[in-house]
Amino acid sequence: MRLRSLLGMTDIGLELVTGEDELDRFVRWVVTTDMLDPSRYLSGGELVLTGMQWRRADGDSETFVAALARAKVAALAAGDALYGEPPADIVEACRKHRIPLFRVPEQIAFATVTEQVNRHLSTGRAADLAAILDRHRKLVSGGGLDSVLELIDRELGTRCWVVSSTGRIVAGPSELPPNGLRTAFLAARRLPHVVTLEGARYSLFAVDPDGTSRVADWFLVFESDHKDWSEERRLITGELAAVVSLERARLDDRQSAEGRLAQELIELIVSDAKPADIIARLELTGLGLSERYLAVAATADAGAVRPRELRALLREILYGASPAAGVVDGEAIALVPLGDDPHIDDRIHRAIEALTPGLQGSRLSVGISGGVDGEGLRGAVEEARYARRMAAERNQPTSVVRHDELATHMLLLASVPDEVRRMFRVRLLDPLINYDKDNRSDLVHTLETFLEVSGSWTKCAEMLHLHVNTLRYRIQRIEELTERDLSRLEDRVDFFLALALR
């Protein structure tokens, strides 16, 4: 059921305080909580009931409502028993985070609200069960989404397409919708959104607005204005989104044998695994040792796009190229067979830049390596990750750094055999790493900062908030442990390269 329907349930007497523009959201369930941060117990779409017992200090309302927004709840309903009406700071926080706020009269028990709303939810689900099962049968009988969309066309009298955030037509009529719909979807301030193109009106709905970032989501395109639809048609649209979401989950390779092997391959490459182990796992994934590959690494700041969504986004951008993708330490990494497409890096670059309108203030950073054969995968991944770190330093919504923009030393290191690079790094840095672990010191960071300021004692001491004499003692200890002399250019270069190989 939609939030709008709550206002028609006179037996629970809910009053809307703020959020009239969000009343088309669907309610999935009812949850009661008085925790300051209940987000770990929420999964999205809930009507949250609260007595506001958590409100004890300035800023508590912002903390509570922000947690609900992160969890993508449908709405908040605050009881009158404690304060008589929702305090101004709660109302302001709900407006800020676009969380619809309802007022629960003091004489209405939360148990009554929960019982009545859940009863309506159950009744609606039972009434629609036969239609839902019919559409699901269409999906699993082999016809796929196209047969479901044909059924929707007959019921709604309007054509419909399923489109990915990259603009790929996932399913729908053979006659393609006009260009510009993808950008309109990404840039829309609110969804559903109506756009007029080539003299026709199109309604755009996200498939999973509460659970997936917009740049990684699929969306529905209807060749009509949803504002003219009946409530029944709106409900069918929500049901269609659920069916499409189910199909997308079915196509997610993370739980398949191929997806798990790809994840294991990526983990092996970024670890200290032997090259022979990497090659063996590469062959298990069905990728050839003699093929040419490039590596892609991607991150998003502020948690705007989850790592698993970034992984799915890379696979979507590379649709048809059969990439092996995984996630390591919050970074999505993909290995892409070059095949007969020498310009695949251009394709990635264009696709990433086109996502800019959907980032909504956050940043997406991507690094792309040069082409290598199967034996050079570790070097390619390190090159892509280094390029991604360079991209993250640029103050742009989307930033892509390719291998030809990298410093020459990284290109040189990427061409060195894995075992040689590992031994070079271990020989120089392991004495410092082990000393730091045993003594809770910070020699590696000290060395990195010292090289960053080109050996300036004063600048390094200021950056580390140390006295110069303390810094001199640390550098002396580094030299003793490694038997190197940091006053010599050759030794400084060796340390610089070893740190770049981490």
PDB file of C-alpha atoms in Angstrom, residues 49 57 100 106 116 152 182 285 300 339 341 356 406 428 456 483:
ATOM      1  CA  LEU A  49       6.541   4.312  14.792  1.00  0.00           C
ATOM      2  CA  ALA A  57      20.084  16.094  23.546  1.00  0.00           C
ATOM      3  CA  PRO A 100       7.325  11.925   5.421  1.00  0.00           C
ATOM      4  CA  GLU A 106      -2.232  10.236  21.953  1.00  0.00           C
ATOM      5  CA  GLN A 116      -4.571  -2.021  11.101  1.00  0.00           C
ATOM      6  CA  ILE A 152       1.395  -5.057 -19.016  1.00  0.00           C
ATOM      7  CA  ARG A 182      18.538   7.771 -19.474  1.00  0.00           C
ATOM      8  CA  THR A 285      37.047 -18.983 -14.787  1.00  0.00           C
ATOM      9  CA  ALA A 300      32.648   5.989  -4.888  1.00  0.00           C
ATOM     10  CA  GLY A 339      38.893  -9.367 -27.781  1.00  0.00           C
ATOM     11  CA  ASP A 341      37.580  -4.153 -29.355  1.00  0.00           C
ATOM     12  CA  THR A 356      27.382  12.234 -13.669  1.00  0.00           C
ATOM     13  CA  LEU A 406      50.166   7.460 -15.209  1.00  0.00           C
ATOM     14  CA  LEU A 428      62.870  -3.216   1.648  1.00  0.00           C
ATOM     15  CA  SER A 456      62.877  18.129   3.929  1.00  0.00           C
ATOM     16  CA  GLU A 483      70.880  -1.056   5.784  1.00  0.00           C
TER      17      GLU A 483
END
